[in-house]
Amino acid sequence: TVLLVVPFIQPQSVSLDQTNLSMHVGEQVQLHATISPSNADDQTLTWTSTHDDIVTVDEQGNISALQAGEADIIVKTSNQKEAVCHIQVATSTQHNKWLTNLTIEDWTYGETPRTPQASAQFGNIQFIYSQYLDQDYTSQVPTEAGTWYVKAIVDGTQDYEGLVSDPVSFTIHKKVVEEKDIDVPHSLSGTATQLLSSVSLSKWYWDNPDQILTTKISKYNAYYEPEDLKNYDYSQIAGYKDGRIIRELSVDVQRQI
């Protein structure tokens, strides 16, 4: 009779599929351990947590995060070979909400832009603007006259949810131009029998520059075309129509010597 003695193979090491792990309160994750050599006779593993009040672990390596903090999950073989996974637990993402709805006041072109008003339960609020209701929002504060839209946003973090408000419309009104703002040419003079175009104007134009100057006529039609109709309202200016201010300008016509 031959007695065959088969040596007992002991675990030489154990490893985990993760050695550092970030979790949130309420989250569950399973760690997987590998014994080397894989043909070790005793595959028994013992799982423990250094802080059961922060994370717990069961005999299958299932981890449950209970509260914010840090702990180590240790897995050991029967002959005390071990591996460690360090766990960091953060608070769970909290529900966020608007405390006051977004509002903004209108203003007039050239004035200091109004600051939107809103408040959220968590996070810093940013404001974004667009000419369009549903697209092309940027952080650039508009300055041109017209109808605009603003949204309030809060970037989400691991601690609280992000927020995006409904768009709110506002108006940058055109600046109303007053008569005193119009520089009407004056002290004009010319010579009879010359063309009206010989009387030079600054920013104004003669309606009929080929008209002949005569001492019998002292007023001639001229017009001014405002450059910025988008931001300025000329509707209250006498003689304004269809993008032009039309006036009769006095010209002192002298007889030709």
Short mmCIF file of N, CA and C in Angstrom, two decimals, residues 91-165:
data_model
loop_
_atom_site.label_atom_id
_atom_site.label_comp_id
_atom_site.label_asym_id
_atom_site.label_seq_id
_atom_site.Cartn_x
_atom_site.Cartn_y
_atom_site.Cartn_z
N THR A 91 -22.75 62.98 1.58
CA THR A 91 -24.19 63.05 1.76
C THR A 91 -24.89 62.85 0.43
N SER A 92 -26.07 62.34 0.44
CA SER A 92 -26.82 62.11 -0.78
C SER A 92 -27.24 63.44 -1.40
N THR A 93 -27.43 63.44 -2.71
CA THR A 93 -27.83 64.65 -3.41
C THR A 93 -29.19 65.11 -2.92
N GLN A 94 -29.23 66.34 -2.43
CA GLN A 94 -30.47 66.86 -1.87
C GLN A 94 -31.33 67.51 -2.93
N HIS A 95 -32.65 67.38 -2.74
CA HIS A 95 -33.59 68.02 -3.65
C HIS A 95 -33.44 69.53 -3.53
N ASN A 96 -33.39 70.19 -4.67
CA ASN A 96 -33.24 71.64 -4.70
C ASN A 96 -34.53 72.26 -5.24
N LYS A 97 -34.79 73.50 -4.90
CA LYS A 97 -35.99 74.17 -5.39
C LYS A 97 -35.78 75.68 -5.37
N TRP A 98 -36.59 76.35 -6.19
CA TRP A 98 -36.59 77.81 -6.18
C TRP A 98 -37.36 78.32 -4.97
N LEU A 99 -36.76 79.25 -4.26
CA LEU A 99 -37.45 79.87 -3.12
C LEU A 99 -38.24 81.10 -3.57
N THR A 100 -37.69 81.85 -4.51
CA THR A 100 -38.44 82.94 -5.15
C THR A 100 -38.25 82.83 -6.65
N ASN A 101 -39.32 83.03 -7.38
CA ASN A 101 -39.28 82.90 -8.83
C ASN A 101 -38.50 84.04 -9.47
N LEU A 102 -37.99 83.78 -10.65
CA LEU A 102 -37.17 84.73 -11.39
C LEU A 102 -38.01 85.94 -11.82
N THR A 103 -37.48 87.13 -11.58
CA THR A 103 -38.09 88.37 -12.06
C THR A 103 -36.99 89.30 -12.57
N ILE A 104 -37.39 90.22 -13.45
CA ILE A 104 -36.46 91.23 -13.93
C ILE A 104 -37.27 92.43 -14.41
N GLU A 105 -36.77 93.63 -14.20
CA GLU A 105 -37.43 94.85 -14.63
C GLU A 105 -36.93 95.27 -16.02
N ASP A 106 -37.80 95.94 -16.75
CA ASP A 106 -37.39 96.53 -18.02
C ASP A 106 -36.47 97.72 -17.77
N TRP A 107 -35.75 98.13 -18.82
CA TRP A 107 -34.98 99.36 -18.74
C TRP A 107 -34.90 99.99 -20.13
N THR A 108 -34.32 101.15 -20.19
CA THR A 108 -34.22 101.89 -21.45
C THR A 108 -32.78 101.86 -21.95
N TYR A 109 -32.64 101.79 -23.25
CA TYR A 109 -31.31 101.75 -23.88
C TYR A 109 -30.43 102.86 -23.32
N GLY A 110 -29.22 102.49 -22.95
CA GLY A 110 -28.26 103.44 -22.39
C GLY A 110 -28.25 103.46 -20.88
N GLU A 111 -29.29 102.91 -20.26
CA GLU A 111 -29.32 102.86 -18.80
C GLU A 111 -28.53 101.65 -18.30
N THR A 112 -28.24 101.64 -17.01
CA THR A 112 -27.57 100.48 -16.41
C THR A 112 -28.53 99.29 -16.43
N PRO A 113 -28.08 98.14 -16.97
CA PRO A 113 -28.96 96.98 -17.03
C PRO A 113 -29.48 96.58 -15.65
N ARG A 114 -30.72 96.16 -15.59
CA ARG A 114 -31.30 95.70 -14.34
C ARG A 114 -30.79 94.29 -14.03
N THR A 115 -30.62 94.02 -12.74
CA THR A 115 -30.15 92.70 -12.30
C THR A 115 -31.35 91.80 -12.03
N PRO A 116 -31.39 90.61 -12.63
CA PRO A 116 -32.49 89.68 -12.34
C PRO A 116 -32.49 89.29 -10.86
N GLN A 117 -33.65 88.91 -10.37
CA GLN A 117 -33.80 88.50 -8.98
C GLN A 117 -34.38 87.09 -8.91
N ALA A 118 -33.74 86.23 -8.12
CA ALA A 118 -34.23 84.87 -7.88
C ALA A 118 -33.45 84.31 -6.70
N SER A 119 -34.01 83.31 -6.04
CA SER A 119 -33.27 82.65 -4.96
C SER A 119 -33.60 81.16 -4.98
N ALA A 120 -32.59 80.36 -4.63
CA ALA A 120 -32.73 78.90 -4.62
C ALA A 120 -32.37 78.37 -3.23
N GLN A 121 -32.85 77.17 -2.94
CA GLN A 121 -32.56 76.57 -1.64
C GLN A 121 -31.07 76.29 -1.50
N PHE A 122 -30.45 75.80 -2.59
CA PHE A 122 -29.01 75.50 -2.56
C PHE A 122 -28.34 76.06 -3.80
N GLY A 123 -27.07 76.48 -3.64
CA GLY A 123 -26.23 76.82 -4.78
C GLY A 123 -26.26 78.29 -5.17
N ASN A 124 -25.28 78.64 -6.00
CA ASN A 124 -25.15 79.99 -6.53
C ASN A 124 -25.91 80.11 -7.85
N ILE A 125 -26.61 81.21 -8.01
CA ILE A 125 -27.44 81.40 -9.19
C ILE A 125 -26.68 82.18 -10.25
N GLN A 126 -26.77 81.70 -11.49
CA GLN A 126 -26.24 82.42 -12.64
C GLN A 126 -27.41 82.78 -13.55
N PHE A 127 -27.23 83.84 -14.33
CA PHE A 127 -28.29 84.28 -15.24
C PHE A 127 -27.76 84.22 -16.67
N ILE A 128 -28.59 83.71 -17.56
CA ILE A 128 -28.23 83.62 -18.97
C ILE A 128 -29.34 84.26 -19.81
N TYR A 129 -28.94 84.80 -20.98
CA TYR A 129 -29.85 85.64 -21.76
C TYR A 129 -29.88 85.18 -23.22
N SER A 130 -30.99 85.51 -23.87
CA SER A 130 -31.12 85.21 -25.30
C SER A 130 -32.17 86.11 -25.94
N GLN A 131 -32.03 86.31 -27.26
CA GLN A 131 -33.08 86.98 -28.02
C GLN A 131 -34.23 86.04 -28.32
N TYR A 132 -33.97 84.75 -28.14
CA TYR A 132 -34.95 83.74 -28.53
C TYR A 132 -35.42 82.99 -27.29
N LEU A 133 -36.65 82.53 -27.34
CA LEU A 133 -37.26 81.88 -26.19
C LEU A 133 -36.56 80.58 -25.81
N ASP A 134 -36.16 79.78 -26.81
CA ASP A 134 -35.74 78.41 -26.53
C ASP A 134 -34.32 78.08 -26.97
N GLN A 135 -33.48 79.07 -27.30
CA GLN A 135 -32.15 78.72 -27.78
C GLN A 135 -31.16 79.87 -27.60
N ASP A 136 -29.87 79.51 -27.76
CA ASP A 136 -28.77 80.48 -27.82
C ASP A 136 -28.65 81.35 -26.56
N TYR A 137 -28.77 80.74 -25.38
CA TYR A 137 -28.59 81.49 -24.14
C TYR A 137 -27.11 81.60 -23.80
N THR A 138 -26.69 82.80 -23.38
CA THR A 138 -25.32 83.03 -22.95
C THR A 138 -25.34 83.92 -21.71
N SER A 139 -24.17 84.08 -21.11
CA SER A 139 -24.06 84.92 -19.91
C SER A 139 -23.94 86.40 -20.25
N GLN A 140 -23.84 86.74 -21.55
CA GLN A 140 -23.68 88.12 -21.97
C GLN A 140 -24.96 88.91 -21.71
N VAL A 141 -24.85 89.97 -20.92
CA VAL A 141 -26.01 90.81 -20.62
C VAL A 141 -26.35 91.65 -21.86
N PRO A 142 -27.58 91.60 -22.34
CA PRO A 142 -27.92 92.36 -23.55
C PRO A 142 -27.92 93.87 -23.30
N THR A 143 -27.63 94.62 -24.34
CA THR A 143 -27.63 96.08 -24.24
C THR A 143 -28.47 96.73 -25.34
N GLU A 144 -28.79 95.99 -26.40
CA GLU A 144 -29.55 96.54 -27.51
C GLU A 144 -31.04 96.54 -27.18
N ALA A 145 -31.76 97.52 -27.72
CA ALA A 145 -33.20 97.60 -27.49
C ALA A 145 -33.91 96.41 -28.14
N GLY A 146 -34.98 95.97 -27.50
CA GLY A 146 -35.75 94.86 -28.03
C GLY A 146 -36.30 94.00 -26.91
N THR A 147 -36.94 92.89 -27.31
CA THR A 147 -37.46 91.93 -26.34
C THR A 147 -36.43 90.83 -26.14
N TRP A 148 -36.15 90.52 -24.89
CA TRP A 148 -35.13 89.54 -24.53
C TRP A 148 -35.71 88.54 -23.53
N TYR A 149 -34.94 87.46 -23.31
CA TYR A 149 -35.34 86.43 -22.35
C TYR A 149 -34.18 86.13 -21.41
N VAL A 150 -34.51 85.84 -20.16
CA VAL A 150 -33.49 85.49 -19.18
C VAL A 150 -33.92 84.21 -18.47
N LYS A 151 -32.93 83.38 -18.14
CA LYS A 151 -33.14 82.19 -17.32
C LYS A 151 -32.21 82.25 -16.11
N ALA A 152 -32.64 81.67 -15.02
CA ALA A 152 -31.79 81.49 -13.84
C ALA A 152 -31.37 80.03 -13.78
N ILE A 153 -30.09 79.78 -13.50
CA ILE A 153 -29.61 78.39 -13.43
C ILE A 153 -28.75 78.21 -12.18
N VAL A 154 -28.81 77.00 -11.65
CA VAL A 154 -27.93 76.58 -10.56
C VAL A 154 -27.28 75.28 -11.01
N ASP A 155 -25.96 75.25 -11.03
CA ASP A 155 -25.24 74.02 -11.39
C ASP A 155 -25.37 73.00 -10.26
N GLY A 156 -25.72 71.78 -10.61
CA GLY A 156 -25.84 70.73 -9.61
C GLY A 156 -24.48 70.22 -9.14
N THR A 157 -24.43 69.72 -7.94
CA THR A 157 -23.23 69.11 -7.39
C THR A 157 -23.60 67.75 -6.83
N GLN A 158 -22.63 67.06 -6.22
CA GLN A 158 -22.94 65.79 -5.59
C GLN A 158 -23.81 65.97 -4.35
N ASP A 159 -23.90 67.21 -3.88
CA ASP A 159 -24.67 67.47 -2.67
C ASP A 159 -26.08 67.96 -2.93
N TYR A 160 -26.34 68.60 -4.09
CA TYR A 160 -27.68 69.10 -4.36
C TYR A 160 -27.94 69.12 -5.86
N GLU A 161 -29.22 69.12 -6.20
CA GLU A 161 -29.63 69.08 -7.59
C GLU A 161 -29.44 70.45 -8.26
N GLY A 162 -29.23 70.41 -9.58
CA GLY A 162 -29.18 71.64 -10.36
C GLY A 162 -30.59 72.12 -10.67
N LEU A 163 -30.69 73.39 -11.03
CA LEU A 163 -31.99 73.99 -11.35
C LEU A 163 -31.87 74.83 -12.62
N VAL A 164 -32.94 74.85 -13.40
CA VAL A 164 -33.06 75.76 -14.55
C VAL A 164 -34.47 76.33 -14.51
N SER A 165 -34.58 77.64 -14.45
CA SER A 165 -35.90 78.27 -14.37
C SER A 165 -36.55 78.34 -15.75
#
